[in-house]
Amino acid sequence: MSVDACPGIGQRAVGAYLGLAVGDALGATVEFLTPREIRERYGVHRDICGGGWLRLKPGQVTDDTQMSLALGDAILNSRGVDAGAVAESFSDWMRGKPVDIGNTVRRGLVSYRSSGKAVVPESEYDAGNGACMRCLPIALAYWRQPEEKLCTASRLQCHVTHNNAVSDAGTETVLRMVVAALTGRPKESLQQLADELAHRHAVFRYMERRVENPGGWIVETLQAVFQAVFSNHGFESILVDVVNRGGDADTTGAIAGMLAGAYCGPDAIPDRWLEVLDDDTRKACRKQALDLISLAGQLVH
């Protein structure tokens, strides 16, 4: 499928990246709070105001956005996904003493530094959401490729820190959903992809109960994201729903934001969120989104 056959795909890519960043910044304020604690402190949390356990400045993002940008830089520099380049980019990011870093990510990068191997051993305990939260650049660079290549690229980046079949399955479904949204498919198509994941891996079933206070397990993360995306209309309502569930809210916000941003486009993101988003982050997200879409066109020739 050519870019010409998908009007606005560049803007949808920008929407996905900005959606990820504003979801991260919005959710970080209430990360690790329960829904009840959020209600007591904020009523309904709907503004990017910083604070939270990380004591962020308003509009400051966390590892979700930062690792996505690091992955995107590696892809652009290598003109594709090279596991060693990805690991080195992540390692450089960690060397900069980021405001937050997950335990599984840290362990994987320490392993890379000591062994030189850009893949961690498969582990049943590494089904966290840390590989999924940063996966957007894969979708943008590989949206024109067959699903097999999309999934191969996904696993190369995931396995730098997270080598787990459940994590792989969830991340690959999110990538397929982003690609579907980028190419203008209806929301029903996105839900069909989520339903197929739940059919293949029953643990992902998301319609049985409302998920609140989701932890870092990718299953809880995606259950909360799917519920918010498919039960709300409009970018803002999706994001407000998912972050007010608390728990790992910066990551549920980031993933829901990339999906809703790809589907709705950047014009659907509230101006009040974009205006407060860190300026350097906003510019980097816009630029990288368009650069990755340009690379996608080059990779098919």
PDB file of C-alpha atoms in Angstrom:
ATOM      1  CA  MET A   1       0.000   0.000   0.000  1.00  0.00           C
ATOM      2  CA  SER A   2       1.454   3.392  -0.950  1.00  0.00           C
ATOM      3  CA  VAL A   3       1.455   6.514   1.176  1.00  0.00           C
ATOM      4  CA  ASP A   4      -0.698   8.147  -1.503  1.00  0.00           C
ATOM      5  CA  ALA A   5      -3.355   5.498  -0.847  1.00  0.00           C
ATOM      6  CA  CYS A   6      -3.517   6.568   2.812  1.00  0.00           C
ATOM      7  CA  PRO A   7      -4.144  10.331   2.994  1.00  0.00           C
ATOM      8  CA  GLY A   8      -2.926  11.824   6.237  1.00  0.00           C
ATOM      9  CA  ILE A   9      -0.727   8.924   7.311  1.00  0.00           C
ATOM     10  CA  GLY A  10       2.063  11.301   8.279  1.00  0.00           C
ATOM     11  CA  GLN A  11      -0.313  13.254  10.456  1.00  0.00           C
ATOM     12  CA  ARG A  12      -1.663  10.059  12.002  1.00  0.00           C
ATOM     13  CA  ALA A  13       1.935   9.112  12.824  1.00  0.00           C
ATOM     14  CA  VAL A  14       2.447  12.478  14.495  1.00  0.00           C
ATOM     15  CA  GLY A  15      -0.809  11.948  16.374  1.00  0.00           C
ATOM     16  CA  ALA A  16       0.395   8.567  17.604  1.00  0.00           C
ATOM     17  CA  TYR A  17       3.703   9.944  18.857  1.00  0.00           C
ATOM     18  CA  LEU A  18       2.220  13.022  20.505  1.00  0.00           C
ATOM     19  CA  GLY A  19      -0.526  10.814  21.916  1.00  0.00           C
ATOM     20  CA  LEU A  20       2.082   8.577  23.506  1.00  0.00           C
ATOM     21  CA  ALA A  21       3.854  11.560  25.069  1.00  0.00           C
ATOM     22  CA  VAL A  22       0.769  13.310  26.445  1.00  0.00           C
ATOM     23  CA  GLY A  23      -0.578   9.999  27.769  1.00  0.00           C
ATOM     24  CA  ASP A  24       2.734   9.427  29.521  1.00  0.00           C
ATOM     25  CA  ALA A  25       2.806  12.944  31.004  1.00  0.00           C
ATOM     26  CA  LEU A  26      -0.854  12.832  32.041  1.00  0.00           C
ATOM     27  CA  GLY A  27      -0.631   9.402  33.618  1.00  0.00           C
ATOM     28  CA  ALA A  28       2.672   9.955  35.431  1.00  0.00           C
ATOM     29  CA  THR A  29       0.976  12.267  37.927  1.00  0.00           C
ATOM     30  CA  VAL A  30      -1.247   9.461  39.224  1.00  0.00           C
ATOM     31  CA  GLU A  31       1.111   6.510  38.737  1.00  0.00           C
ATOM     32  CA  PHE A  32       0.855   4.021  41.620  1.00  0.00           C
ATOM     33  CA  LEU A  33      -2.265   5.668  43.045  1.00  0.00           C
ATOM     34  CA  THR A  34      -5.498   3.715  43.356  1.00  0.00           C
ATOM     35  CA  PRO A  35      -8.674   5.034  41.707  1.00  0.00           C
ATOM     36  CA  ARG A  36      -9.970   6.005  45.149  1.00  0.00           C
ATOM     37  CA  GLU A  37      -6.810   7.966  45.948  1.00  0.00           C
ATOM     38  CA  ILE A  38      -7.059   9.735  42.605  1.00  0.00           C
ATOM     39  CA  ARG A  39     -10.664  10.731  43.303  1.00  0.00           C
ATOM     40  CA  GLU A  40      -9.728  12.036  46.743  1.00  0.00           C
ATOM     41  CA  ARG A  41      -6.836  14.143  45.427  1.00  0.00           C
ATOM     42  CA  TYR A  42      -8.019  15.251  41.992  1.00  0.00           C
ATOM     43  CA  GLY A  43     -11.683  14.379  41.576  1.00  0.00           C
ATOM     44  CA  VAL A  44     -11.244  13.366  37.956  1.00  0.00           C
ATOM     45  CA  HIS A  45      -7.633  13.748  36.855  1.00  0.00           C
ATOM     46  CA  ARG A  46      -7.721  15.463  33.462  1.00  0.00           C
ATOM     47  CA  ASP A  47      -4.855  17.969  33.329  1.00  0.00           C
ATOM     48  CA  ILE A  48      -1.125  17.570  32.788  1.00  0.00           C
ATOM     49  CA  CYS A  49       0.182  19.080  35.999  1.00  0.00           C
ATOM     50  CA  GLY A  50       3.348  17.159  36.865  1.00  0.00           C
ATOM     51  CA  GLY A  51       4.049  16.032  40.404  1.00  0.00           C
ATOM     52  CA  GLY A  52       3.357  12.440  41.316  1.00  0.00           C
ATOM     53  CA  TRP A  53       5.866  10.148  42.990  1.00  0.00           C
ATOM     54  CA  LEU A  54       8.544  11.259  40.510  1.00  0.00           C
ATOM     55  CA  ARG A  55       7.920  14.959  41.289  1.00  0.00           C
ATOM     56  CA  LEU A  56       7.804  15.827  37.610  1.00  0.00           C
ATOM     57  CA  LYS A  57       7.547  19.268  36.101  1.00  0.00           C
ATOM     58  CA  PRO A  58       4.264  19.889  34.237  1.00  0.00           C
ATOM     59  CA  GLY A  59       4.648  18.346  30.783  1.00  0.00           C
ATOM     60  CA  GLN A  60       7.675  16.243  31.680  1.00  0.00           C
ATOM     61  CA  VAL A  61       7.637  12.687  30.316  1.00  0.00           C
ATOM     62  CA  THR A  62       9.081   9.442  31.653  1.00  0.00           C
ATOM     63  CA  ASP A  63      10.816   6.343  30.320  1.00  0.00           C
ATOM     64  CA  ASP A  64       7.846   5.425  28.081  1.00  0.00           C
ATOM     65  CA  THR A  65       8.463   8.363  25.745  1.00  0.00           C
ATOM     66  CA  GLN A  66      12.213   8.568  26.261  1.00  0.00           C
ATOM     67  CA  MET A  67      12.814   4.915  25.368  1.00  0.00           C
ATOM     68  CA  SER A  68      10.562   5.246  22.333  1.00  0.00           C
ATOM     69  CA  LEU A  69      12.692   8.126  21.079  1.00  0.00           C
ATOM     70  CA  ALA A  70      15.869   6.160  21.806  1.00  0.00           C
ATOM     71  CA  LEU A  71      14.499   3.210  19.818  1.00  0.00           C
ATOM     72  CA  GLY A  72      13.477   5.498  16.971  1.00  0.00           C
ATOM     73  CA  ASP A  73      16.948   7.049  16.837  1.00  0.00           C
ATOM     74  CA  ALA A  74      18.507   3.579  16.593  1.00  0.00           C
ATOM     75  CA  ILE A  75      16.145   2.573  13.788  1.00  0.00           C
ATOM     76  CA  LEU A  76      16.826   5.750  11.818  1.00  0.00           C
ATOM     77  CA  ASN A  77      20.587   5.494  12.269  1.00  0.00           C
ATOM     78  CA  SER A  78      20.637   1.812  11.241  1.00  0.00           C
ATOM     79  CA  ARG A  79      17.909   2.163   8.610  1.00  0.00           C
ATOM     80  CA  GLY A  80      16.072  -0.687  10.281  1.00  0.00           C
ATOM     81  CA  VAL A  81      16.130  -2.613  13.525  1.00  0.00           C
ATOM     82  CA  ASP A  82      19.561  -3.829  14.567  1.00  0.00           C
ATOM     83  CA  ALA A  83      19.479  -5.326  18.048  1.00  0.00           C
ATOM     84  CA  GLY A  84      22.980  -4.162  18.914  1.00  0.00           C
ATOM     85  CA  ALA A  85      22.230  -0.594  17.880  1.00  0.00           C
ATOM     86  CA  VAL A  86      18.982  -0.651  19.847  1.00  0.00           C
ATOM     87  CA  ALA A  87      20.735  -1.975  22.955  1.00  0.00           C
ATOM     88  CA  GLU A  88      23.456   0.663  22.635  1.00  0.00           C
ATOM     89  CA  SER A  89      20.875   3.428  22.260  1.00  0.00           C
ATOM     90  CA  PHE A  90      19.026   2.208  25.345  1.00  0.00           C
ATOM     91  CA  SER A  91      22.315   1.940  27.230  1.00  0.00           C
ATOM     92  CA  ASP A  92      23.196   5.524  26.320  1.00  0.00           C
ATOM     93  CA  TRP A  93      19.773   6.599  27.546  1.00  0.00           C
ATOM     94  CA  MET A  94      20.293   4.825  30.871  1.00  0.00           C
ATOM     95  CA  ARG A  95      23.730   6.401  31.192  1.00  0.00           C
ATOM     96  CA  GLY A  96      21.966   9.769  31.183  1.00  0.00           C
ATOM     97  CA  LYS A  97      20.326   8.889  34.531  1.00  0.00           C
ATOM     98  CA  PRO A  98      16.681   9.047  33.451  1.00  0.00           C
ATOM     99  CA  VAL A  99      13.984  10.064  35.889  1.00  0.00           C
ATOM    100  CA  ASP A 100      12.598   6.522  35.901  1.00  0.00           C
ATOM    101  CA  ILE A 101      13.614   3.078  34.660  1.00  0.00           C
ATOM    102  CA  GLY A 102      11.911  -0.269  35.135  1.00  0.00           C
ATOM    103  CA  ASN A 103      13.674  -3.112  36.934  1.00  0.00           C
ATOM    104  CA  THR A 104      13.452  -5.484  33.959  1.00  0.00           C
ATOM    105  CA  VAL A 105      14.819  -2.835  31.618  1.00  0.00           C
ATOM    106  CA  ARG A 106      17.678  -2.023  33.960  1.00  0.00           C
ATOM    107  CA  ARG A 107      18.542  -5.703  34.392  1.00  0.00           C
ATOM    108  CA  GLY A 108      18.522  -6.284  30.632  1.00  0.00           C
ATOM    109  CA  LEU A 109      20.765  -3.310  29.920  1.00  0.00           C
ATOM    110  CA  VAL A 110      23.206  -4.238  32.675  1.00  0.00           C
ATOM    111  CA  SER A 111      23.352  -7.706  31.103  1.00  0.00           C
ATOM    112  CA  TYR A 112      24.062  -6.173  27.693  1.00  0.00           C
ATOM    113  CA  ARG A 113      26.883  -4.061  29.083  1.00  0.00           C
ATOM    114  CA  SER A 114      28.547  -7.022  30.752  1.00  0.00           C
ATOM    115  CA  SER A 115      28.034  -9.629  28.024  1.00  0.00           C
ATOM    116  CA  GLY A 116      27.770  -7.627  24.817  1.00  0.00           C
ATOM    117  CA  LYS A 117      24.722  -9.705  23.902  1.00  0.00           C
ATOM    118  CA  ALA A 118      21.717  -7.698  22.764  1.00  0.00           C
ATOM    119  CA  VAL A 119      19.232 -10.356  23.826  1.00  0.00           C
ATOM    120  CA  VAL A 120      18.275 -11.602  27.277  1.00  0.00           C
ATOM    121  CA  PRO A 121      17.404 -15.255  27.968  1.00  0.00           C
ATOM    122  CA  GLU A 122      13.753 -16.188  27.668  1.00  0.00           C
ATOM    123  CA  SER A 123      12.028 -15.870  31.035  1.00  0.00           C
ATOM    124  CA  GLU A 124       8.514 -16.516  32.266  1.00  0.00           C
ATOM    125  CA  TYR A 125       8.984 -13.626  34.701  1.00  0.00           C
ATOM    126  CA  ASP A 126       9.631 -10.929  32.093  1.00  0.00           C
ATOM    127  CA  ALA A 127       6.052 -10.381  30.891  1.00  0.00           C
ATOM    128  CA  GLY A 128       6.142  -6.744  31.868  1.00  0.00           C
ATOM    129  CA  ASN A 129       4.931  -3.833  29.748  1.00  0.00           C
ATOM    130  CA  GLY A 130       8.343  -2.192  29.275  1.00  0.00           C
ATOM    131  CA  ALA A 131       8.896  -3.441  25.728  1.00  0.00           C
ATOM    132  CA  CYS A 132       5.366  -2.616  24.608  1.00  0.00           C
ATOM    133  CA  MET A 133       5.384   0.945  25.929  1.00  0.00           C
ATOM    134  CA  ARG A 134       8.262   1.876  23.587  1.00  0.00           C
ATOM    135  CA  CYS A 135       7.199  -0.064  20.477  1.00  0.00           C
ATOM    136  CA  LEU A 136       5.672   2.765  18.424  1.00  0.00           C
ATOM    137  CA  PRO A 137       8.754   3.413  16.228  1.00  0.00           C
ATOM    138  CA  ILE A 138       8.515  -0.174  14.969  1.00  0.00           C
ATOM    139  CA  ALA A 139       4.984   0.435  13.697  1.00  0.00           C
ATOM    140  CA  LEU A 140       5.965   3.692  11.994  1.00  0.00           C
ATOM    141  CA  ALA A 141       9.054   2.270  10.276  1.00  0.00           C
ATOM    142  CA  TYR A 142       7.531  -1.085   9.310  1.00  0.00           C
ATOM    143  CA  TRP A 143       3.885  -0.282   8.550  1.00  0.00           C
ATOM    144  CA  ARG A 144       4.414  -1.065   4.867  1.00  0.00           C
ATOM    145  CA  GLN A 145       6.132  -4.385   5.539  1.00  0.00           C
ATOM    146  CA  PRO A 146       4.506  -7.837   5.793  1.00  0.00           C
ATOM    147  CA  GLU A 147       3.400  -8.751   9.310  1.00  0.00           C
ATOM    148  CA  GLU A 148       6.188 -11.312   9.541  1.00  0.00           C
ATOM    149  CA  LYS A 149       8.816  -8.580   9.194  1.00  0.00           C
ATOM    150  CA  LEU A 150       6.928  -6.304  11.583  1.00  0.00           C
ATOM    151  CA  CYS A 151       6.918  -9.056  14.216  1.00  0.00           C
ATOM    152  CA  THR A 152      10.571  -9.954  13.641  1.00  0.00           C
ATOM    153  CA  ALA A 153      11.546  -6.326  14.135  1.00  0.00           C
ATOM    154  CA  SER A 154       9.392  -6.161  17.250  1.00  0.00           C
ATOM    155  CA  ARG A 155      11.063  -9.174  18.838  1.00  0.00           C
ATOM    156  CA  LEU A 156      14.537  -7.844  18.129  1.00  0.00           C
ATOM    157  CA  GLN A 157      13.817  -4.710  20.142  1.00  0.00           C
ATOM    158  CA  CYS A 158      11.722  -6.444  22.809  1.00  0.00           C
ATOM    159  CA  HIS A 159      14.299  -9.127  23.548  1.00  0.00           C
ATOM    160  CA  VAL A 160      16.968  -6.610  24.437  1.00  0.00           C
ATOM    161  CA  THR A 161      15.195  -6.468  27.812  1.00  0.00           C
ATOM    162  CA  HIS A 162      12.008  -8.586  27.697  1.00  0.00           C
ATOM    163  CA  ASN A 163      12.120 -12.091  26.211  1.00  0.00           C
ATOM    164  CA  ASN A 164       8.731 -13.550  26.961  1.00  0.00           C
ATOM    165  CA  ALA A 165       6.045 -15.041  24.703  1.00  0.00           C
ATOM    166  CA  VAL A 166       3.168 -13.234  26.431  1.00  0.00           C
ATOM    167  CA  SER A 167       4.980  -9.910  26.192  1.00  0.00           C
ATOM    168  CA  ASP A 168       5.745 -10.588  22.515  1.00  0.00           C
ATOM    169  CA  ALA A 169       2.127 -11.412  21.735  1.00  0.00           C
ATOM    170  CA  GLY A 170       0.752  -8.314  23.424  1.00  0.00           C
ATOM    171  CA  THR A 171       3.322  -6.006  21.864  1.00  0.00           C
ATOM    172  CA  GLU A 172       2.790  -7.409  18.375  1.00  0.00           C
ATOM    173  CA  THR A 173      -0.962  -6.914  18.704  1.00  0.00           C
ATOM    174  CA  VAL A 174      -0.470  -3.291  19.715  1.00  0.00           C
ATOM    175  CA  LEU A 175       1.761  -2.818  16.669  1.00  0.00           C
ATOM    176  CA  ARG A 176      -0.872  -4.329  14.387  1.00  0.00           C
ATOM    177  CA  MET A 177      -3.477  -2.050  15.925  1.00  0.00           C
ATOM    178  CA  VAL A 178      -1.313   1.020  15.383  1.00  0.00           C
ATOM    179  CA  VAL A 179      -0.751   0.049  11.738  1.00  0.00           C
ATOM    180  CA  ALA A 180      -4.491  -0.508  11.284  1.00  0.00           C
ATOM    181  CA  ALA A 181      -5.181   2.943  12.721  1.00  0.00           C
ATOM    182  CA  LEU A 182      -2.455   4.583  10.632  1.00  0.00           C
ATOM    183  CA  THR A 183      -3.992   3.185   7.470  1.00  0.00           C
ATOM    184  CA  GLY A 184      -7.464   4.462   8.312  1.00  0.00           C
ATOM    185  CA  ARG A 185      -9.180   1.223   9.248  1.00  0.00           C
ATOM    186  CA  PRO A 186     -12.272   1.533  11.483  1.00  0.00           C
ATOM    187  CA  LYS A 187     -12.130   0.998  15.228  1.00  0.00           C
ATOM    188  CA  GLU A 188     -13.919  -2.324  14.759  1.00  0.00           C
ATOM    189  CA  SER A 189     -10.796  -3.594  12.991  1.00  0.00           C
ATOM    190  CA  LEU A 190      -8.667  -2.626  15.972  1.00  0.00           C
ATOM    191  CA  GLN A 191     -11.053  -4.415  18.313  1.00  0.00           C
ATOM    192  CA  GLN A 192     -10.955  -7.508  16.121  1.00  0.00           C
ATOM    193  CA  LEU A 193      -7.177  -7.605  16.567  1.00  0.00           C
ATOM    194  CA  ALA A 194      -7.553  -7.331  20.351  1.00  0.00           C
ATOM    195  CA  ASP A 195     -10.164 -10.094  20.289  1.00  0.00           C
ATOM    196  CA  GLU A 196      -7.844 -12.324  18.257  1.00  0.00           C
ATOM    197  CA  LEU A 197      -5.143 -11.834  20.905  1.00  0.00           C
ATOM    198  CA  ALA A 198      -7.606 -12.822  23.634  1.00  0.00           C
ATOM    199  CA  HIS A 199      -8.623 -15.877  21.615  1.00  0.00           C
ATOM    200  CA  ARG A 200      -5.013 -17.013  21.155  1.00  0.00           C
ATOM    201  CA  HIS A 201      -4.011 -16.171  24.728  1.00  0.00           C
ATOM    202  CA  ALA A 202      -7.012 -16.409  27.050  1.00  0.00           C
ATOM    203  CA  VAL A 203      -5.171 -14.509  29.772  1.00  0.00           C
ATOM    204  CA  PHE A 204      -5.724 -11.304  27.749  1.00  0.00           C
ATOM    205  CA  ARG A 205      -9.528 -11.522  27.857  1.00  0.00           C
ATOM    206  CA  TYR A 206     -10.595  -7.987  28.647  1.00  0.00           C
ATOM    207  CA  MET A 207     -14.407  -7.919  28.635  1.00  0.00           C
ATOM    208  CA  GLU A 208     -15.047  -9.883  31.826  1.00  0.00           C
ATOM    209  CA  ARG A 209     -14.407  -7.206  34.458  1.00  0.00           C
ATOM    210  CA  ARG A 210     -13.264  -3.603  34.651  1.00  0.00           C
ATOM    211  CA  VAL A 211      -9.538  -3.455  35.286  1.00  0.00           C
ATOM    212  CA  GLU A 212      -8.504  -0.862  37.851  1.00  0.00           C
ATOM    213  CA  ASN A 213      -5.116  -0.249  39.442  1.00  0.00           C
ATOM    214  CA  PRO A 214      -3.315  -2.201  36.666  1.00  0.00           C
ATOM    215  CA  GLY A 215       0.230  -3.228  37.478  1.00  0.00           C
ATOM    216  CA  GLY A 216       3.248  -3.579  35.217  1.00  0.00           C
ATOM    217  CA  TRP A 217       2.172  -6.996  33.895  1.00  0.00           C
ATOM    218  CA  ILE A 218       1.458  -6.523  30.203  1.00  0.00           C
ATOM    219  CA  VAL A 219      -1.820  -8.436  30.510  1.00  0.00           C
ATOM    220  CA  GLU A 220      -3.306  -5.980  33.013  1.00  0.00           C
ATOM    221  CA  THR A 221      -1.894  -3.054  31.060  1.00  0.00           C
ATOM    222  CA  LEU A 222      -3.515  -4.083  27.790  1.00  0.00           C
ATOM    223  CA  GLN A 223      -6.792  -5.127  29.399  1.00  0.00           C
ATOM    224  CA  ALA A 224      -7.133  -1.606  30.830  1.00  0.00           C
ATOM    225  CA  VAL A 225      -6.059   0.007  27.544  1.00  0.00           C
ATOM    226  CA  PHE A 226      -8.444  -2.062  25.424  1.00  0.00           C
ATOM    227  CA  GLN A 227     -11.355  -1.337  27.734  1.00  0.00           C
ATOM    228  CA  ALA A 228     -10.685   2.408  27.609  1.00  0.00           C
ATOM    229  CA  VAL A 229     -10.126   2.536  23.847  1.00  0.00           C
ATOM    230  CA  PHE A 230     -13.207   0.505  22.938  1.00  0.00           C
ATOM    231  CA  SER A 231     -15.656   1.952  25.467  1.00  0.00           C
ATOM    232  CA  ASN A 232     -14.993   5.634  24.792  1.00  0.00           C
ATOM    233  CA  HIS A 233     -15.296   7.989  21.849  1.00  0.00           C
ATOM    234  CA  GLY A 234     -12.655  10.631  21.299  1.00  0.00           C
ATOM    235  CA  PHE A 235      -9.028  10.982  22.301  1.00  0.00           C
ATOM    236  CA  GLU A 236      -9.556  12.883  25.546  1.00  0.00           C
ATOM    237  CA  SER A 237     -12.206  10.571  26.958  1.00  0.00           C
ATOM    238  CA  ILE A 238     -10.022   7.513  26.247  1.00  0.00           C
ATOM    239  CA  LEU A 239      -7.016   9.006  28.023  1.00  0.00           C
ATOM    240  CA  VAL A 240      -8.963  10.341  30.998  1.00  0.00           C
ATOM    241  CA  ASP A 241     -10.603   6.955  31.467  1.00  0.00           C
ATOM    242  CA  VAL A 242      -7.399   4.937  31.412  1.00  0.00           C
ATOM    243  CA  VAL A 243      -5.220   7.131  33.646  1.00  0.00           C
ATOM    244  CA  ASN A 244      -7.947   7.469  36.282  1.00  0.00           C
ATOM    245  CA  ARG A 245      -7.715   3.714  36.764  1.00  0.00           C
ATOM    246  CA  GLY A 246      -4.385   4.423  38.485  1.00  0.00           C
ATOM    247  CA  GLY A 247      -1.662   1.814  38.814  1.00  0.00           C
ATOM    248  CA  ASP A 248       0.944   1.977  36.077  1.00  0.00           C
ATOM    249  CA  ALA A 249      -0.848   4.976  34.657  1.00  0.00           C
ATOM    250  CA  ASP A 250       2.001   6.520  32.691  1.00  0.00           C
ATOM    251  CA  THR A 251       2.310   3.340  30.641  1.00  0.00           C
ATOM    252  CA  THR A 252      -1.408   2.702  30.165  1.00  0.00           C
ATOM    253  CA  GLY A 253      -1.664   6.364  29.199  1.00  0.00           C
ATOM    254  CA  ALA A 254       1.215   6.077  26.741  1.00  0.00           C
ATOM    255  CA  ILE A 255      -0.111   2.968  25.003  1.00  0.00           C
ATOM    256  CA  ALA A 256      -3.699   4.210  24.891  1.00  0.00           C
ATOM    257  CA  GLY A 257      -2.358   7.545  23.642  1.00  0.00           C
ATOM    258  CA  MET A 258      -0.422   6.016  20.754  1.00  0.00           C
ATOM    259  CA  LEU A 259      -3.473   4.006  19.668  1.00  0.00           C
ATOM    260  CA  ALA A 260      -5.962   6.842  20.047  1.00  0.00           C
ATOM    261  CA  GLY A 261      -3.562   9.328  18.462  1.00  0.00           C
ATOM    262  CA  ALA A 262      -3.025   7.103  15.442  1.00  0.00           C
ATOM    263  CA  TYR A 263      -6.764   6.589  15.091  1.00  0.00           C
ATOM    264  CA  CYS A 264      -7.973  10.136  15.813  1.00  0.00           C
ATOM    265  CA  GLY A 265      -5.020  12.176  14.510  1.00  0.00           C
ATOM    266  CA  PRO A 266      -3.181  15.060  16.200  1.00  0.00           C
ATOM    267  CA  ASP A 267      -6.044  17.538  15.886  1.00  0.00           C
ATOM    268  CA  ALA A 268      -8.010  15.461  18.396  1.00  0.00           C
ATOM    269  CA  ILE A 269      -5.406  15.954  21.132  1.00  0.00           C
ATOM    270  CA  PRO A 270      -6.520  18.769  23.464  1.00  0.00           C
ATOM    271  CA  ASP A 271      -4.550  21.972  22.961  1.00  0.00           C
ATOM    272  CA  ARG A 272      -4.177  22.380  26.714  1.00  0.00           C
ATOM    273  CA  TRP A 273      -2.216  19.119  26.832  1.00  0.00           C
ATOM    274  CA  LEU A 274       0.003  19.915  23.850  1.00  0.00           C
ATOM    275  CA  GLU A 275       0.746  23.415  25.119  1.00  0.00           C
ATOM    276  CA  VAL A 276       2.076  22.163  28.454  1.00  0.00           C
ATOM    277  CA  LEU A 277       3.993  19.185  27.014  1.00  0.00           C
ATOM    278  CA  ASP A 278       7.747  19.703  27.261  1.00  0.00           C
ATOM    279  CA  ASP A 279       8.746  21.669  24.163  1.00  0.00           C
ATOM    280  CA  ASP A 280      11.821  19.619  23.257  1.00  0.00           C
ATOM    281  CA  THR A 281       9.828  16.407  23.633  1.00  0.00           C
ATOM    282  CA  ARG A 282       6.998  17.705  21.470  1.00  0.00           C
ATOM    283  CA  LYS A 283       9.402  18.713  18.705  1.00  0.00           C
ATOM    284  CA  ALA A 284      11.314  15.425  18.892  1.00  0.00           C
ATOM    285  CA  CYS A 285       8.110  13.387  18.663  1.00  0.00           C
ATOM    286  CA  ARG A 286       6.864  15.304  15.628  1.00  0.00           C
ATOM    287  CA  LYS A 287      10.182  15.081  13.814  1.00  0.00           C
ATOM    288  CA  GLN A 288      10.816  11.430  14.548  1.00  0.00           C
ATOM    289  CA  ALA A 289       7.300  10.411  13.537  1.00  0.00           C
ATOM    290  CA  LEU A 290       7.753  11.952  10.089  1.00  0.00           C
ATOM    291  CA  ASP A 291      11.314  10.659   9.719  1.00  0.00           C
ATOM    292  CA  LEU A 292      10.183   7.102  10.485  1.00  0.00           C
ATOM    293  CA  ILE A 293       7.305   7.323   8.024  1.00  0.00           C
ATOM    294  CA  SER A 294       9.794   8.533   5.398  1.00  0.00           C
ATOM    295  CA  LEU A 295      12.095   5.611   6.209  1.00  0.00           C
ATOM    296  CA  ALA A 296       9.159   3.200   5.825  1.00  0.00           C
ATOM    297  CA  GLY A 297       8.817   4.313   2.222  1.00  0.00           C
ATOM    298  CA  GLN A 298      12.525   3.803   1.577  1.00  0.00           C
ATOM    299  CA  LEU A 299      12.588   0.314   3.094  1.00  0.00           C
ATOM    300  CA  VAL A 300      10.176  -1.067   0.485  1.00  0.00           C
ATOM    301  CA  HIS A 301      12.413  -0.098  -2.436  1.00  0.00           C
TER     302      HIS A 301
END
